[in-house]
CSV table of N, CA, C and O in Angstrom, one decimal:
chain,number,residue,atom,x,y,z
G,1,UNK,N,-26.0,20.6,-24.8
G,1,UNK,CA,-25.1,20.9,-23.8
G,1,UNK,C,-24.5,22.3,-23.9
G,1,UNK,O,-24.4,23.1,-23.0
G,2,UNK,N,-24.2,22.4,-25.1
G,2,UNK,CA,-23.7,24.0,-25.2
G,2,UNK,C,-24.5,24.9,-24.4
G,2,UNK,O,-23.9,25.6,-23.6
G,3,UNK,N,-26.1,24.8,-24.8
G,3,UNK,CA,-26.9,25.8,-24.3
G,3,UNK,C,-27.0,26.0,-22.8
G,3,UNK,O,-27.6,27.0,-22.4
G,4,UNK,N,-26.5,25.1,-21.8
G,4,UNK,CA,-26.5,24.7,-20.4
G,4,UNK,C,-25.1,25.3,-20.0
G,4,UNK,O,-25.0,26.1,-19.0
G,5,UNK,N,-24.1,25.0,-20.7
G,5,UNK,CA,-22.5,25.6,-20.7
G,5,UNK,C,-22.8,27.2,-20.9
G,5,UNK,O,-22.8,27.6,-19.7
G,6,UNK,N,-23.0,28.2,-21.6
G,6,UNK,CA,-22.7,29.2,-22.2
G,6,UNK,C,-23.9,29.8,-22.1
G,6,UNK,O,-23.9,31.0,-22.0
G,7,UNK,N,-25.1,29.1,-22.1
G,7,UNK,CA,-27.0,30.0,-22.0
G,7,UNK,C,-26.9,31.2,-20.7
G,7,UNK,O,-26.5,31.5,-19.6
G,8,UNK,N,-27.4,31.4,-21.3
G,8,UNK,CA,-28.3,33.1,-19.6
G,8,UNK,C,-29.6,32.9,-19.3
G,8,UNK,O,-30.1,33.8,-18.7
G,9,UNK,N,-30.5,31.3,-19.5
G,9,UNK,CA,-31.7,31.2,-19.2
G,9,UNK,C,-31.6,30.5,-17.3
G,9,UNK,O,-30.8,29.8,-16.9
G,10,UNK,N,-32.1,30.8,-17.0
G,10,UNK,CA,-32.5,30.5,-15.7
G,10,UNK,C,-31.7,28.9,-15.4
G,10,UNK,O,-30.9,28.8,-14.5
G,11,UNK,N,-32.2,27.7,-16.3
G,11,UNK,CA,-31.6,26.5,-16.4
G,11,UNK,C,-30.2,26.4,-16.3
G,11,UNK,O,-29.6,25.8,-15.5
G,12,UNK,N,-29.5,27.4,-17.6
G,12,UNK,CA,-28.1,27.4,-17.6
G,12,UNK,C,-27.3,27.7,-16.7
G,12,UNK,O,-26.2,27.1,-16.4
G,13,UNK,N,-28.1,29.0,-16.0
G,13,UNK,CA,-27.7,29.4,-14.9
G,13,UNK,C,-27.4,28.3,-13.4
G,13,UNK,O,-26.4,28.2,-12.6
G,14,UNK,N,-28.4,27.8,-13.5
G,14,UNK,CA,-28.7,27.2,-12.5
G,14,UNK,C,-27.7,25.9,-12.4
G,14,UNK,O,-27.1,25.5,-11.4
G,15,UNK,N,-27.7,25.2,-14.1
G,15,UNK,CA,-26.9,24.4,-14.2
G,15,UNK,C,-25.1,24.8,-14.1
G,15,UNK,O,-24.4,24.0,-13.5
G,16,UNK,N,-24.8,25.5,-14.4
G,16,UNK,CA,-23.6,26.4,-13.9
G,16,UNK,C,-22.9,26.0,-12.8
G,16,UNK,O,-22.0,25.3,-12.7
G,17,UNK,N,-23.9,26.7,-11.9
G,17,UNK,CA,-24.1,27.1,-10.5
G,17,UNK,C,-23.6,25.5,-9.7
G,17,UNK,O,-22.7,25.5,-8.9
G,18,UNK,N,-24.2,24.3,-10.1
G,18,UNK,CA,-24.4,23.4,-9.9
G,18,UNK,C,-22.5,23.0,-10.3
G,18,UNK,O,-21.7,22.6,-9.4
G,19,UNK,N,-22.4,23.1,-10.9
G,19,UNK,CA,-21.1,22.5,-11.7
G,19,UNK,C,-20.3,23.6,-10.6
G,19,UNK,O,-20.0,23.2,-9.5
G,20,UNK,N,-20.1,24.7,-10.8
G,20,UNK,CA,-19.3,25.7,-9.5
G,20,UNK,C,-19.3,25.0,-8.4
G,20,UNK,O,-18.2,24.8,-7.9
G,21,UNK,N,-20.4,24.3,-7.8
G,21,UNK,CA,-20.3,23.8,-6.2
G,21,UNK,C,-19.9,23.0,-6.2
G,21,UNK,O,-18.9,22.9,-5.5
G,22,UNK,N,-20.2,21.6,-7.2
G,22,UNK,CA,-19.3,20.6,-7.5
G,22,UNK,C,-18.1,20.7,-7.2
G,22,UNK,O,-17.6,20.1,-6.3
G,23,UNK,N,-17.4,21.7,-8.3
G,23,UNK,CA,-16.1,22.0,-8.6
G,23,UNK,C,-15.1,22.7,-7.6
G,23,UNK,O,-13.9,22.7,-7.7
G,24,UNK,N,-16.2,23.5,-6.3
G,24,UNK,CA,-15.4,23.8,-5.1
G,24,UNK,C,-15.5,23.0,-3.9
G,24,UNK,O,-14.8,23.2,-3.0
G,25,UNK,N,-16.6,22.0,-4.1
G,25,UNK,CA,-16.3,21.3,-3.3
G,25,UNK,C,-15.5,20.4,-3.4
G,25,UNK,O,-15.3,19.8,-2.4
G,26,UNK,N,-14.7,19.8,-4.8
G,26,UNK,CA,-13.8,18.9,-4.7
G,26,UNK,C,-12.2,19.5,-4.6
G,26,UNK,O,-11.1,18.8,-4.5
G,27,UNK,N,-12.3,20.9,-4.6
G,27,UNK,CA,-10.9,21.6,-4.7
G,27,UNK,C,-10.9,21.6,-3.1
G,27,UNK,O,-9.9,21.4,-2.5
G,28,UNK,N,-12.2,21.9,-2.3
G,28,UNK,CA,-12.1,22.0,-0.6
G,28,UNK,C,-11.8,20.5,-0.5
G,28,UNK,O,-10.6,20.4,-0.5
G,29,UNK,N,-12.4,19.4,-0.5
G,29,UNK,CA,-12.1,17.8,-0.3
G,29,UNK,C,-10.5,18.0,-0.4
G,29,UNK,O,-9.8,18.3,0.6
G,30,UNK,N,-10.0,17.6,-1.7
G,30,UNK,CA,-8.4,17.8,-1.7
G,30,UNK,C,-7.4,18.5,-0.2
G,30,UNK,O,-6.9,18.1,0.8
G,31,UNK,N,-7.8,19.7,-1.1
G,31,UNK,CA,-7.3,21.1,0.1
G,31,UNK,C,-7.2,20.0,1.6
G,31,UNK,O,-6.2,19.6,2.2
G,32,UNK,N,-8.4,19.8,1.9
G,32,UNK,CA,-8.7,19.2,3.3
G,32,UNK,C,-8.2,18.0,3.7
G,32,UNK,O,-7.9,17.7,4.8
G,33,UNK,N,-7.9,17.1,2.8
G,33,UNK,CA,-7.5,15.7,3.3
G,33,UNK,C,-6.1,15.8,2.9
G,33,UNK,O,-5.5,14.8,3.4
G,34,UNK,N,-5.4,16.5,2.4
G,34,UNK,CA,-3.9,17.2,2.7
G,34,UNK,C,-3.5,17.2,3.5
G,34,UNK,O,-2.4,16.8,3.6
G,35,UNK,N,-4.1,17.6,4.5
G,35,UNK,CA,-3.7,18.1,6.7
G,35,UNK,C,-3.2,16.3,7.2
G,35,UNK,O,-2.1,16.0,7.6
G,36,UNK,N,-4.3,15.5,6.9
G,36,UNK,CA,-4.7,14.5,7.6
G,36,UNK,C,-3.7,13.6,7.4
G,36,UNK,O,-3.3,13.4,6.3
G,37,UNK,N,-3.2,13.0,8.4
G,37,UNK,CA,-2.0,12.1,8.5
G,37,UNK,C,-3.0,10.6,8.1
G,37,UNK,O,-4.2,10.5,8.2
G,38,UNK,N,-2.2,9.8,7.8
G,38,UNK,CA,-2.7,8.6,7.4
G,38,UNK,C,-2.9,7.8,8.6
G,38,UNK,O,-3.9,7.1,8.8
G,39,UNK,N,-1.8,7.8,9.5
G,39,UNK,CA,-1.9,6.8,10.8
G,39,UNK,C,-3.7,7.2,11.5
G,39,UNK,O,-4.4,6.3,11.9
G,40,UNK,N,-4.1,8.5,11.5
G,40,UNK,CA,-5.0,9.1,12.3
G,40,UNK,C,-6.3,8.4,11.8
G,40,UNK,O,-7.3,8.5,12.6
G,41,UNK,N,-6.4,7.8,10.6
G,41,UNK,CA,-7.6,7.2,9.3
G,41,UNK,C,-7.4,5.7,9.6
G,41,UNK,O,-6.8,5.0,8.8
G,42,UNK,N,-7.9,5.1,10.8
G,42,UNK,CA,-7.9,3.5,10.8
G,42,UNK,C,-8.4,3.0,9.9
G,42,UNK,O,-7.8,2.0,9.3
G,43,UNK,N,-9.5,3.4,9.4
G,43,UNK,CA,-10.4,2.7,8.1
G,43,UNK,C,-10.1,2.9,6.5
G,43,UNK,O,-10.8,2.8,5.5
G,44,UNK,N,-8.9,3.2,6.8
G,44,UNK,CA,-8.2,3.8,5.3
G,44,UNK,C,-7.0,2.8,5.5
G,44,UNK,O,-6.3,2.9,6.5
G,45,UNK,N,-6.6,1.6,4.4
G,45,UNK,CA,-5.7,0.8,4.4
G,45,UNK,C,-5.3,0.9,2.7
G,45,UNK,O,-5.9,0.3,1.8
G,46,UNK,N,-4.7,1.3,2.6
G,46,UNK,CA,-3.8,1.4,1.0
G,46,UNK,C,-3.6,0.3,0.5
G,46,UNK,O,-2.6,-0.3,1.0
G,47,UNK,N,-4.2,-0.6,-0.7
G,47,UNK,CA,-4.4,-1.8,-1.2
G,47,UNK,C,-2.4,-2.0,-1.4
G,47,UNK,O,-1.9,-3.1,-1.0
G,48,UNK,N,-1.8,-0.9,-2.0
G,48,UNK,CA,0.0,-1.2,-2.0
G,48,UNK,C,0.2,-1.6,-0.9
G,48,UNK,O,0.8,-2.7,-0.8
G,49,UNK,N,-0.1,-1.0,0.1
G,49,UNK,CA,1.0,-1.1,1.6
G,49,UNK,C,0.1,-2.7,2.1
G,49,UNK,O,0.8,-3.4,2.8
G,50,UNK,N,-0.8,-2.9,2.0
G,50,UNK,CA,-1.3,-4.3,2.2
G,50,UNK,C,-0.4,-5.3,1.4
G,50,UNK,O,0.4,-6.0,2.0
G,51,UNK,N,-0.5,-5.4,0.1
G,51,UNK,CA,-0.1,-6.3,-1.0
G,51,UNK,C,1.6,-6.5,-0.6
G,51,UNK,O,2.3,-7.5,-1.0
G,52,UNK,N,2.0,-5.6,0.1
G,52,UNK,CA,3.6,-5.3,0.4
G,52,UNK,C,3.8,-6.1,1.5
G,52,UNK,O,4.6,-7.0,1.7
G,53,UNK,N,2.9,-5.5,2.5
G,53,UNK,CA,3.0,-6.5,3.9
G,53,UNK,C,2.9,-7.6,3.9
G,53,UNK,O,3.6,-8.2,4.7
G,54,UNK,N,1.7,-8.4,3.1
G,54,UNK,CA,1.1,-9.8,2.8
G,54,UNK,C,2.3,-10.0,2.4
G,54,UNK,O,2.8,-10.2,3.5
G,55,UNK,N,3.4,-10.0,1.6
G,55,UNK,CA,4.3,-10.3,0.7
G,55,UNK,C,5.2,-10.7,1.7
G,55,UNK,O,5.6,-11.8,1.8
G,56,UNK,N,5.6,-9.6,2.7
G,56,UNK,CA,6.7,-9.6,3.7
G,56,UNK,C,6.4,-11.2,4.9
G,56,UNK,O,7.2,-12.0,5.4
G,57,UNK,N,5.0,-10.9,4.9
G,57,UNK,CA,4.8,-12.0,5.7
G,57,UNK,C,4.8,-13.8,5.3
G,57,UNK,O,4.9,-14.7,6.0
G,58,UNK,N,4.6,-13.7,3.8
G,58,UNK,CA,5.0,-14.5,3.2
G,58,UNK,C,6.2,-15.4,3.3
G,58,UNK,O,6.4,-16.6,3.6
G,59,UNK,N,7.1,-14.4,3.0
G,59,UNK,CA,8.7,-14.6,2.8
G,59,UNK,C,9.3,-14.7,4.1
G,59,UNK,O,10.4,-15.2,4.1
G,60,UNK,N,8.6,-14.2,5.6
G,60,UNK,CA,9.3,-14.4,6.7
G,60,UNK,C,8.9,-15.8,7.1
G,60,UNK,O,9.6,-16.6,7.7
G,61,UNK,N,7.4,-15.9,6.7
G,61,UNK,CA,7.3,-17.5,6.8
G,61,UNK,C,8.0,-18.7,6.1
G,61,UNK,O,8.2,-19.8,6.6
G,62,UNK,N,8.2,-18.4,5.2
G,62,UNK,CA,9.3,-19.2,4.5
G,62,UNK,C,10.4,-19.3,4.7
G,62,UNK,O,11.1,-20.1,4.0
G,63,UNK,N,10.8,-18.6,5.4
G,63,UNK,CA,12.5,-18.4,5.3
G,63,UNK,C,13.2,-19.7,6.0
G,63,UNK,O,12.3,-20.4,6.5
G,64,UNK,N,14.4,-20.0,6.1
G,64,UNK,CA,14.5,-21.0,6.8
G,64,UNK,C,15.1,-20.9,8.5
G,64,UNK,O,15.6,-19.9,9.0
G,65,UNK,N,15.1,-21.9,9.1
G,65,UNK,CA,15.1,-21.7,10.6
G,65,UNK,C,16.4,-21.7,10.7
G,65,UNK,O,17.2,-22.1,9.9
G,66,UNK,N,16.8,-21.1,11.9
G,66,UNK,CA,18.4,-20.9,12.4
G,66,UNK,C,18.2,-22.5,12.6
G,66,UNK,O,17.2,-23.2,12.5
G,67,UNK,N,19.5,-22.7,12.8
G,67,UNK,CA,20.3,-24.0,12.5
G,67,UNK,C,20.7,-24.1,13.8
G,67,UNK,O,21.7,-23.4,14.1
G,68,UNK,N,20.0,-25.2,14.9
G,68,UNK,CA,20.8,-25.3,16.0
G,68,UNK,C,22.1,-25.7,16.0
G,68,UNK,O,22.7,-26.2,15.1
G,69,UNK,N,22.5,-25.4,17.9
G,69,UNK,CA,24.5,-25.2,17.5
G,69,UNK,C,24.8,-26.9,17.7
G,69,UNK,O,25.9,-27.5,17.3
G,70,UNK,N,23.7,-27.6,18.3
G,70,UNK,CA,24.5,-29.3,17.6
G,70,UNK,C,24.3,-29.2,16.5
G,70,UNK,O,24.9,-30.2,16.2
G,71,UNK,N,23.8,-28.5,15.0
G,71,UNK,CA,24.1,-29.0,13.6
G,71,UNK,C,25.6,-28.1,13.8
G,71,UNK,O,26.7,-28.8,13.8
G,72,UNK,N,25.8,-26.7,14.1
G,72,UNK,CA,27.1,-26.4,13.7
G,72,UNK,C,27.8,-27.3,14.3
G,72,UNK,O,28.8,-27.6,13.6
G,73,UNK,N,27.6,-28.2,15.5
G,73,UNK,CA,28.9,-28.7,15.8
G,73,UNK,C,29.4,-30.1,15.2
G,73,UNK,O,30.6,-30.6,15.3
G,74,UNK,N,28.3,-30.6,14.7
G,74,UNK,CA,28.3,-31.7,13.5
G,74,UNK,C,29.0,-31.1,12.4
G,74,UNK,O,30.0,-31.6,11.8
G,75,UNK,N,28.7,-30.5,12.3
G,75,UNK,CA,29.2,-29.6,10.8
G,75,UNK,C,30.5,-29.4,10.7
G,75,UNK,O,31.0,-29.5,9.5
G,76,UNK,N,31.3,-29.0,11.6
G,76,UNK,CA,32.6,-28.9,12.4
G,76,UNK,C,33.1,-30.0,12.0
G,76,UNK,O,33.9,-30.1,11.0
G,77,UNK,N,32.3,-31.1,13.2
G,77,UNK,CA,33.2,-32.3,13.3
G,77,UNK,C,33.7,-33.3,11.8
G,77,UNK,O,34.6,-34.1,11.8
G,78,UNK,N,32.3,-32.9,10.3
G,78,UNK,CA,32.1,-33.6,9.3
G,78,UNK,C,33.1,-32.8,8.3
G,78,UNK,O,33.8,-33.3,7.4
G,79,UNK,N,33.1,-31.9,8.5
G,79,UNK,CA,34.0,-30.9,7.4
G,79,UNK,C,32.8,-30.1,6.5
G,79,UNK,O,32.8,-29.7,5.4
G,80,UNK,N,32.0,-29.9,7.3
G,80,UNK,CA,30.7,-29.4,6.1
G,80,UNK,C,30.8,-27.7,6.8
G,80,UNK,O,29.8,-27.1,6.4
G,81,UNK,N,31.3,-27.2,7.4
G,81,UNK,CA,31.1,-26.2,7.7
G,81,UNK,C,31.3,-24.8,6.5
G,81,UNK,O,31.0,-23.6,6.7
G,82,UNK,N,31.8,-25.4,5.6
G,82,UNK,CA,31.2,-24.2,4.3
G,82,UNK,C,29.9,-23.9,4.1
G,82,UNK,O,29.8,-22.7,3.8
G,83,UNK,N,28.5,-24.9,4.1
G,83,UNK,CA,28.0,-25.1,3.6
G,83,UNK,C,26.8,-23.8,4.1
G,83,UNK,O,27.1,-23.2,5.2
G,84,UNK,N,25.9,-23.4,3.6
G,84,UNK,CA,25.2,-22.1,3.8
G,84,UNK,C,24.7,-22.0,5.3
G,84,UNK,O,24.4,-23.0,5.9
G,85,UNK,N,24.6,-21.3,5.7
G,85,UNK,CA,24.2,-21.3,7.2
G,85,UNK,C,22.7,-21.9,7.3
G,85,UNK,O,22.4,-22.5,8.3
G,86,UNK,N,21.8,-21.7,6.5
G,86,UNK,CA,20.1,-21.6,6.1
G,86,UNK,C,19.9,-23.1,5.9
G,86,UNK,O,18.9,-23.7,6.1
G,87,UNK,N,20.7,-23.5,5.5
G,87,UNK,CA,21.0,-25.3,4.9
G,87,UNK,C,21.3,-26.1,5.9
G,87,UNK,O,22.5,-26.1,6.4
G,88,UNK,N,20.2,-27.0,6.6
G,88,UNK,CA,20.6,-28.1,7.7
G,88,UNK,C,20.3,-29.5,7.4
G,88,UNK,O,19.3,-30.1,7.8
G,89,UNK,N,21.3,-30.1,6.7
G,89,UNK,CA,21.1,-31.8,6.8
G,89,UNK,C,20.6,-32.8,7.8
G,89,UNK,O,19.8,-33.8,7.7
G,90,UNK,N,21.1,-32.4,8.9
G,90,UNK,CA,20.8,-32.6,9.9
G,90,UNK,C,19.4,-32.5,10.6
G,90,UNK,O,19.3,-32.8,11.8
């Protein structure tokens, strides 16, 4: 490998040369996908921002249902009206 890194034979050269285009084509890639807004990339979905939303949707599913106003008004009439708003015996 040395001789491919540091040689003056035609190969080395060439192999160089090879490694240079490589190396500016991934500094142009960069450079370029910098500009690009994320909304504009439909087929680009960020495995975080999925794992985050799945999560959100989770937990809205779960949550518990408002409490219709005949339980408040039971709740009134029993003395239970401390009890958590999310919490329906009823």
């Amino acid at each position: 490998m040395p001789r491919l890194f540091y040689g003056h034979r035609p190969a080395a050269v060439a192999f160089q040369a090879g490694l240079l285009a490589i190396d500016i084509a991934a500094i142009g890639y960069f450079i370029a996908t910098s500009f690009v807004d994320d909304e504009g990339m439909p087929l680009h979905r960020h495995p975080a921002r999925e794992a985050r939303l799945e999560l959100r949707r989770d937990v809205e599913a779960r949550a518990p249902a408002p409490v219709p106003a005949y339980a408040q008004a039971v709740r009134q009439e029993l003395g239970l009206h401390h009890l958590q708003a999310g919490f329906s015996p009823l």
